[in-house]
Amino acid sequence: MTNMVTLTIDGLPAIVPAGTTILNAAASIGIEIPVVCYHPHLTANGLCRVCSVDIGRRLQAAACVTTVAEGMVVNTQTKDVVTARRTILEMLNSTIDLSEAPHLQDLLLEYDADTERFDGMERRESPVHDDNPFYLRDYNKCINCWRCVQVCAEDAQYTFALSFDGRGFHTLIGTFEGDGMMDTTCVFCGQCVGVCPTNALKPKRQFLLEQGVDPDDIFRQTRRGGKRRREPVAEN
Amino acid sequence: MVQPATIDLTALGPILDRYRGRGRESLLPLLHEAQDVSGWLPREVLQAIGETLHVPLADIHGVVEFYSMFYNEPTARRVIRVCFDPACHMAGSPAVRLAIEERLGLKPGETSQDGTITYETVPCLGMCEHAPNALNGDRTAGDLTPADVDAFLEGVYPEPEPKIYGGPLIKLARAGKIDPTSLADFEKYGGYKALRKALTMRPEDILSMMKGSDVLGRGGAMFPVGLKWEMTRNAPGHPAEKHIVANADESEPGTFKDRALMEQDPFSLLEAMAVAGYTVGAENGWIFLRGEYPRAYKRLSNAIEKARAAGYLGHNILGRRGFNFDIELRLGAGAYICGEETALFEAIEGKRGFPRIKPPFPTTHGLFHQPTVINNVETLAATTAVLNMGVEQWHKLGTAESPGTKWFCVSGRVLRPGVYEVPFGLTVRQLIQMAGGVIGREVQAVLLGGAAGVFIGPRRLDTPLTYEDSKAQGFPIGSGVIMVFDEAVDLREIMYMLARFFAHESCGKCYPCALGTQRQLEIVERVLRYGGPLPGDVNMLRDIGLAMTQTSLCGLGQTAASAILSAVDRWPELMQPDSSNGRIVSDN
């Protein structure tokens, strides 16, 4: 039998198995804590900190990676929690093109974020990589949630085609020496595209359809080289 | 620099051969050795390294990109690195840089046409008592003036020794008095006495001694050393699966205390680690040294070799059957974040220095996810001091709640900057007086604890430096930084440098820190350079500070706003649109 833990979240009692995260404990009683980088099927790394909640300490706790404790008192909407959440969202919005990330647009509205607050400050910019027939990589839209890197590595595919360029604010998802995907170990499984929350990774067909390209032309563009499927395609 | 058409891998062959059969944990040392061959890491070299260690190429790329001292673009074998952080700045680093730039005809980040020299401006090199300072390849240089630049660039400028003052010198008793390369000298002056004594005791008794000594971690986190050792000892695992790590990655602007010991008395660190290994029941020792300490690296390497040859490291140490302990010296590569204990583990494991989520803690899941003691260099030095002098004598130093001595890094506008070993309880004013007093008319401000610390004004100089006062008055002892600013210093310039430091050193893992350190820098920069703050800037700094302090994943982000907000709070006029350059008049 599992040990059960009793805690209080926003004044409501919750009884959950030991080892449950605050995020899941809250969900079990109908309280939704906002998340950005978190994906239920992937290793949680506590990156975005948008799920941070008050647990009565000096530091807030990231709900996705903090497990519950007996008698814990969690507040998911204190003034500081909301300020931190809003500020992170505002900074993210001033750095990244979130126009194709509906979930983040919802959060910006929900937390009354001032989307012009950090206007004019440096954005994290990068050329769009169109280097293979399957998907585009537009890191101007990338929030560094690491999901693609993780599914490419130990969380799913064990392909290890992706890593990082730079560090700090200037961190971008990258490949070995900036190689195009055709020259990496990528097997085009598509899992990275599937988990990307902001459309930074986008199926090429979808991209071309959005550009108003005729489906027949798309077929011709993405099926070049007949059966020689690993032939490198020049960057546009 | 013209890139050669083909990369000659012949010199790399023998290096790779030595690493064959090893794994990812050898990545950083191999990258260092490979880079020494041609000054940088071309793709062919990285590919060969990947094949040798069986590490995915993308991961190697990520590691090279993370560490400032690894280069994947053409770079000379000789890199000139000049510090541009506060202590050096106040001591004339800009003029020295200008002279170097004129002489070399290079701007920061550039490599000469012939590919023989690269010039960089870098964060604090940890030699603030010799400000302004610089590195010429592996040669250190300090107290530079524009007139010294020729000698410095020719490599004939003398290397400065650490400056050690204060007293009683307990943990630095031998420093400066013995030949740091001689084991015989070390033994002659009481070296390995503590280890011999430890071997006459049961580990449990050493643990209770450590707990009785109340030695708290001297790297800034103040965790009780006895408790840390005991938890690791009690963690399940064979001694071969437990580790003692010396955190020698001090890189915070204004911090240079551990270098004093490692350069002047390197054997004492090895002795302290062996004592820890014996007490905890751990066979693996690691020293993770910051990449910008070339001389400490040489002296520690030499010490490890000699200690091993004399039987102070290895199997059955000092004839004690079953007491095995050895040390591997690891060199960082330009990443302050690797002083964060879990990021340091990642670096040793051959990864980007991303801090891990805690819990689990190092005492059970440390290096290679095995039980690990990780202590700051000074903390380890304190343990042997306690063993040598006994708990009672140790408690006679300092105050009741803060027994023993502390190394303070006094730098900036004082006459005699240096490492001051003093008992806890002295006030900031007393330390400044010991250091010969302020240069200039008066103390305008003091940065306490480090870049992650707080500014205090002249009215708080009588604050005693103890753990209890630190708690009560809300200032950090941190790594022992006391950086002094006189009335002529523009504090906004110092704030800008601290903000620049954190933005440069943020690892990029968690959003509040990666984004917040950048935005904080941009706001402080426009206050300094572009005509003062815009409406709302102070509120922005506060919100960014709140988000970073309360929600960042590790200590870097949690403290990155501390000094800057403390200045904004104490001197609101700094953030006035009409605040003029130079002197700040208020003295609250």
CSV table of N, CA and C in Angstrom, one decimal, chain A residues 50-146:
chain,number,residue,atom,x,y,z
A,50,VAL,N,7.5,28.9,-14.3
A,50,VAL,CA,6.2,29.5,-14.3
A,50,VAL,C,5.2,28.8,-13.3
A,51,CYS,N,5.6,27.5,-13.0
A,51,CYS,CA,4.7,26.7,-12.1
A,51,CYS,C,5.1,26.9,-10.7
A,52,SER,N,6.0,27.9,-10.4
A,52,SER,CA,6.5,28.1,-9.0
A,52,SER,C,5.3,28.5,-8.1
A,53,VAL,N,5.3,28.0,-6.9
A,53,VAL,CA,4.2,28.3,-6.0
A,53,VAL,C,4.9,28.5,-4.6
A,54,ASP,N,4.1,29.1,-3.7
A,54,ASP,CA,4.5,29.4,-2.4
A,54,ASP,C,4.3,28.2,-1.5
A,55,ILE,N,5.4,27.8,-0.8
A,55,ILE,CA,5.2,26.7,0.2
A,55,ILE,C,5.7,27.2,1.5
A,56,GLY,N,5.6,28.5,1.8
A,56,GLY,CA,5.9,29.0,3.1
A,56,GLY,C,7.4,29.2,3.3
A,57,ARG,N,8.2,29.2,2.3
A,57,ARG,CA,9.6,29.4,2.5
A,57,ARG,C,10.0,30.7,1.7
A,58,ARG,N,11.3,31.0,1.9
A,58,ARG,CA,11.9,32.2,1.3
A,58,ARG,C,11.8,32.0,-0.3
A,59,LEU,N,12.1,30.8,-0.7
A,59,LEU,CA,12.1,30.5,-2.1
A,59,LEU,C,10.8,29.8,-2.5
A,60,GLN,N,10.3,30.2,-3.6
A,60,GLN,CA,9.1,29.4,-4.1
A,60,GLN,C,9.6,28.1,-4.7
A,61,ALA,N,8.6,27.1,-4.8
A,61,ALA,CA,9.0,25.8,-5.3
A,61,ALA,C,8.4,25.6,-6.7
A,62,ALA,N,9.2,25.0,-7.6
A,62,ALA,CA,8.6,24.7,-8.9
A,62,ALA,C,7.8,23.4,-8.8
A,63,ALA,N,6.5,23.6,-9.0
A,63,ALA,CA,5.5,22.6,-8.7
A,63,ALA,C,5.7,21.3,-9.5
A,64,CYS,N,6.3,21.4,-10.7
A,64,CYS,CA,6.5,20.2,-11.6
A,64,CYS,C,7.6,19.3,-11.1
A,65,VAL,N,8.5,19.8,-10.3
A,65,VAL,CA,9.6,18.9,-9.8
A,65,VAL,C,9.7,18.8,-8.3
A,66,THR,N,8.8,19.5,-7.6
A,66,THR,CA,8.8,19.4,-6.1
A,66,THR,C,7.7,18.4,-5.6
A,67,THR,N,8.2,17.5,-4.8
A,67,THR,CA,7.2,16.5,-4.4
A,67,THR,C,6.6,17.0,-3.1
A,68,VAL,N,5.4,16.5,-2.8
A,68,VAL,CA,4.6,16.9,-1.7
A,68,VAL,C,5.2,16.4,-0.4
A,69,ALA,N,4.9,17.1,0.7
A,69,ALA,CA,5.4,16.6,2.1
A,69,ALA,C,4.2,16.7,3.0
A,70,GLU,N,4.2,15.9,4.0
A,70,GLU,CA,3.1,15.9,5.0
A,70,GLU,C,2.9,17.2,5.6
A,71,GLY,N,1.7,17.7,5.6
A,71,GLY,CA,1.4,19.0,6.2
A,71,GLY,C,1.8,20.2,5.4
A,72,MET,N,2.3,20.0,4.2
A,72,MET,CA,2.7,21.2,3.4
A,72,MET,C,1.6,22.1,3.1
A,73,VAL,N,1.8,23.4,3.1
A,73,VAL,CA,0.8,24.4,2.8
A,73,VAL,C,1.2,25.1,1.5
A,74,VAL,N,0.5,24.9,0.5
A,74,VAL,CA,0.8,25.4,-0.8
A,74,VAL,C,-0.2,26.5,-1.2
A,75,ASN,N,0.4,27.6,-1.6
A,75,ASN,CA,-0.5,28.7,-2.2
A,75,ASN,C,0.0,29.0,-3.6
A,76,THR,N,-1.0,28.8,-4.5
A,76,THR,CA,-0.6,28.9,-5.9
A,76,THR,C,-0.8,30.3,-6.5
A,77,GLN,N,-1.3,31.2,-5.7
A,77,GLN,CA,-1.7,32.5,-6.3
A,77,GLN,C,-1.4,33.7,-5.3
A,78,THR,N,-0.3,33.6,-4.6
A,78,THR,CA,0.1,34.7,-3.7
A,78,THR,C,0.5,35.9,-4.6
A,79,LYS,N,0.7,37.1,-4.0
A,79,LYS,CA,1.1,38.3,-4.8
A,79,LYS,C,2.5,38.0,-5.4
A,80,ASP,N,3.4,37.5,-4.6
A,80,ASP,CA,4.8,37.2,-5.2
A,80,ASP,C,4.7,36.2,-6.3
A,81,VAL,N,3.9,35.1,-6.1
A,81,VAL,CA,3.9,34.1,-7.1
A,81,VAL,C,3.4,34.7,-8.4
A,82,VAL,N,2.3,35.5,-8.3
A,82,VAL,CA,1.7,36.1,-9.5
A,82,VAL,C,2.7,37.1,-10.2
A,83,THR,N,3.4,37.9,-9.3
A,83,THR,CA,4.4,38.8,-9.9
A,83,THR,C,5.5,38.1,-10.6
A,84,ALA,N,6.0,37.1,-10.0
A,84,ALA,CA,7.1,36.3,-10.6
A,84,ALA,C,6.6,35.7,-11.9
A,85,ARG,N,5.5,35.1,-11.9
A,85,ARG,CA,4.9,34.5,-13.1
A,85,ARG,C,4.7,35.5,-14.2
A,86,ARG,N,4.1,36.6,-13.8
A,86,ARG,CA,3.9,37.6,-14.9
A,86,ARG,C,5.2,38.1,-15.4
A,87,THR,N,6.2,38.4,-14.6
A,87,THR,CA,7.4,38.9,-15.0
A,87,THR,C,8.2,37.9,-16.0
A,88,ILE,N,8.1,36.7,-15.6
A,88,ILE,CA,8.8,35.7,-16.5
A,88,ILE,C,8.1,35.7,-17.8
A,89,LEU,N,6.8,35.7,-17.8
A,89,LEU,CA,6.0,35.7,-19.1
A,89,LEU,C,6.3,36.9,-19.9
A,90,GLU,N,6.4,38.1,-19.2
A,90,GLU,CA,6.7,39.3,-19.9
A,90,GLU,C,8.1,39.3,-20.5
A,91,MET,N,9.0,38.8,-19.8
A,91,MET,CA,10.4,38.7,-20.3
A,91,MET,C,10.5,37.7,-21.5
A,92,LEU,N,9.8,36.6,-21.4
A,92,LEU,CA,9.7,35.7,-22.4
A,92,LEU,C,9.2,36.3,-23.7
A,93,ASN,N,8.1,37.0,-23.5
A,93,ASN,CA,7.4,37.6,-24.7
A,93,ASN,C,8.3,38.7,-25.3
A,94,SER,N,9.1,39.3,-24.5
A,94,SER,CA,10.0,40.3,-25.1
A,94,SER,C,11.2,39.7,-25.8
A,95,THR,N,11.4,38.4,-25.6
A,95,THR,CA,12.6,37.8,-26.2
A,95,THR,C,12.3,36.9,-27.4
A,96,ILE,N,11.1,36.3,-27.4
A,96,ILE,CA,10.8,35.3,-28.3
A,96,ILE,C,9.5,35.7,-29.1
A,97,ASP,N,9.4,35.2,-30.3
A,97,ASP,CA,8.1,35.4,-31.1
A,97,ASP,C,7.1,34.3,-30.6
A,98,LEU,N,6.2,34.7,-29.8
A,98,LEU,CA,5.2,33.8,-29.3
A,98,LEU,C,3.9,33.7,-30.1
A,99,SER,N,3.9,34.3,-31.3
A,99,SER,CA,2.7,34.5,-32.0
A,99,SER,C,2.0,33.2,-32.4
A,100,GLU,N,2.8,32.1,-32.4
A,100,GLU,CA,2.2,30.8,-32.8
A,100,GLU,C,2.2,29.9,-31.6
A,101,ALA,N,2.2,30.5,-30.4
A,101,ALA,CA,2.1,29.7,-29.2
A,101,ALA,C,0.8,30.0,-28.4
A,102,PRO,N,-0.3,29.5,-28.8
A,102,PRO,CA,-1.6,29.9,-28.2
A,102,PRO,C,-1.6,29.7,-26.7
A,103,HIS,N,-1.0,28.7,-26.2
A,103,HIS,CA,-1.0,28.4,-24.7
A,103,HIS,C,-0.3,29.6,-24.0
A,104,LEU,N,0.8,30.1,-24.6
A,104,LEU,CA,1.5,31.2,-24.0
A,104,LEU,C,0.7,32.5,-24.1
A,105,GLN,N,0.0,32.6,-25.3
A,105,GLN,CA,-0.9,33.8,-25.4
A,105,GLN,C,-1.9,33.8,-24.4
A,106,ASP,N,-2.5,32.7,-24.1
A,106,ASP,CA,-3.5,32.6,-23.0
A,106,ASP,C,-3.0,33.0,-21.7
A,107,LEU,N,-1.8,32.5,-21.4
A,107,LEU,CA,-1.2,32.8,-20.1
A,107,LEU,C,-0.8,34.3,-20.0
A,108,LEU,N,-0.4,34.9,-21.1
A,108,LEU,CA,-0.1,36.4,-21.1
A,108,LEU,C,-1.3,37.1,-20.7
A,109,LEU,N,-2.5,36.7,-21.3
A,109,LEU,CA,-3.8,37.4,-21.0
A,109,LEU,C,-4.2,37.1,-19.5
A,110,GLU,N,-4.1,35.8,-19.1
A,110,GLU,CA,-4.5,35.4,-17.8
A,110,GLU,C,-3.8,36.2,-16.7
A,111,TYR,N,-2.5,36.4,-16.9
A,111,TYR,CA,-1.7,37.0,-15.9
A,111,TYR,C,-1.5,38.5,-16.1
A,112,ASP,N,-2.4,39.1,-17.0
A,112,ASP,CA,-2.4,40.5,-17.2
A,112,ASP,C,-1.0,41.1,-17.6
A,113,ALA,N,-0.3,40.3,-18.4
A,113,ALA,CA,1.1,40.7,-18.7
A,113,ALA,C,1.1,41.9,-19.6
A,114,ASP,N,2.0,42.8,-19.3
A,114,ASP,CA,2.2,44.0,-20.1
A,114,ASP,C,3.1,43.6,-21.3
A,115,THR,N,2.6,43.4,-22.5
A,115,THR,CA,3.4,42.8,-23.5
A,115,THR,C,4.3,43.8,-24.2
A,116,GLU,N,4.2,45.1,-23.7
A,116,GLU,CA,5.2,46.1,-24.2
A,116,GLU,C,6.2,46.5,-23.2
A,117,ARG,N,6.2,45.8,-22.1
A,117,ARG,CA,7.0,46.3,-20.9
A,117,ARG,C,8.5,46.4,-21.2
A,118,PHE,N,9.0,45.3,-21.9
A,118,PHE,CA,10.4,45.3,-22.2
A,118,PHE,C,10.7,45.6,-23.6
A,119,ASP,N,9.8,46.4,-24.2
A,119,ASP,CA,10.0,46.7,-25.6
A,119,ASP,C,11.4,47.3,-25.9
A,120,GLY,N,11.9,47.0,-27.1
A,120,GLY,CA,13.2,47.6,-27.5
A,120,GLY,C,14.4,46.9,-26.9
A,121,MET,N,14.2,45.9,-26.1
A,121,MET,CA,15.3,45.2,-25.5
A,121,MET,C,15.7,44.0,-26.5
A,122,GLU,N,16.9,43.5,-26.2
A,122,GLU,CA,17.4,42.5,-27.1
A,122,GLU,C,16.5,41.3,-27.2
A,123,ARG,N,16.2,40.8,-28.4
A,123,ARG,CA,15.5,39.6,-28.7
A,123,ARG,C,16.5,38.5,-29.0
A,124,ARG,N,16.1,37.2,-28.8
A,124,ARG,CA,17.0,36.1,-29.1
A,124,ARG,C,16.7,35.7,-30.5
A,125,GLU,N,17.5,36.1,-31.4
A,125,GLU,CA,17.2,36.0,-32.9
A,125,GLU,C,18.2,35.0,-33.5
A,126,SER,N,17.7,34.4,-34.6
A,126,SER,CA,18.4,33.4,-35.3
A,126,SER,C,17.8,33.2,-36.7
A,127,PRO,N,18.6,32.9,-37.7
A,127,PRO,CA,18.0,32.6,-39.0
A,127,PRO,C,17.1,31.4,-39.0
A,128,VAL,N,16.2,31.3,-39.9
A,128,VAL,CA,15.3,30.2,-39.9
A,128,VAL,C,16.1,29.1,-40.7
A,129,HIS,N,16.1,27.9,-40.1
A,129,HIS,CA,16.8,26.8,-40.8
A,129,HIS,C,15.8,25.9,-41.6
A,130,ASP,N,16.0,26.0,-42.9
A,130,ASP,CA,15.2,25.2,-43.8
A,130,ASP,C,16.1,24.3,-44.6
A,131,ASP,N,16.5,23.2,-43.9
A,131,ASP,CA,17.6,22.4,-44.4
A,131,ASP,C,17.3,21.0,-44.7
A,132,ASN,N,16.0,20.7,-44.7
A,132,ASN,CA,15.6,19.3,-44.9
A,132,ASN,C,14.1,19.3,-45.4
A,133,PRO,N,13.7,18.2,-46.0
A,133,PRO,CA,12.4,18.2,-46.6
A,133,PRO,C,11.2,18.0,-45.6
A,134,PHE,N,11.6,17.8,-44.3
A,134,PHE,CA,10.5,17.4,-43.4
A,134,PHE,C,10.0,18.5,-42.5
A,135,TYR,N,11.0,19.3,-41.9
A,135,TYR,CA,10.5,20.3,-41.0
A,135,TYR,C,11.5,21.5,-41.0
A,136,LEU,N,10.9,22.7,-40.6
A,136,LEU,CA,11.7,23.9,-40.4
A,136,LEU,C,12.0,24.1,-39.0
A,137,ARG,N,13.2,24.8,-38.8
A,137,ARG,CA,13.5,25.1,-37.4
A,137,ARG,C,13.6,26.7,-37.3
A,138,ASP,N,12.7,27.3,-36.7
A,138,ASP,CA,12.7,28.7,-36.5
A,138,ASP,C,12.9,29.1,-35.0
A,139,TYR,N,14.2,29.2,-34.7
A,139,TYR,CA,14.5,29.4,-33.2
A,139,TYR,C,14.1,30.8,-32.7
A,140,ASN,N,13.6,31.7,-33.6
A,140,ASN,CA,13.1,32.9,-33.1
A,140,ASN,C,11.8,32.7,-32.3
A,141,LYS,N,11.2,31.5,-32.5
A,141,LYS,CA,10.0,31.1,-31.8
A,141,LYS,C,10.3,30.1,-30.6
A,142,CYS,N,11.6,29.8,-30.4
A,142,CYS,CA,12.0,28.8,-29.5
A,142,CYS,C,12.1,29.3,-28.1
A,143,ILE,N,11.5,28.7,-27.1
A,143,ILE,CA,11.5,29.2,-25.7
A,143,ILE,C,12.5,28.3,-24.9
A,144,ASN,N,13.3,27.5,-25.5
A,144,ASN,CA,14.3,26.6,-24.8
A,144,ASN,C,13.6,25.8,-23.7
A,145,CYS,N,12.5,25.1,-24.1
A,145,CYS,CA,11.9,24.2,-23.2
A,145,CYS,C,12.6,22.8,-23.1
A,146,TRP,N,13.5,22.6,-24.0
A,146,TRP,CA,14.4,21.4,-24.1
A,146,TRP,C,13.6,20.2,-24.5
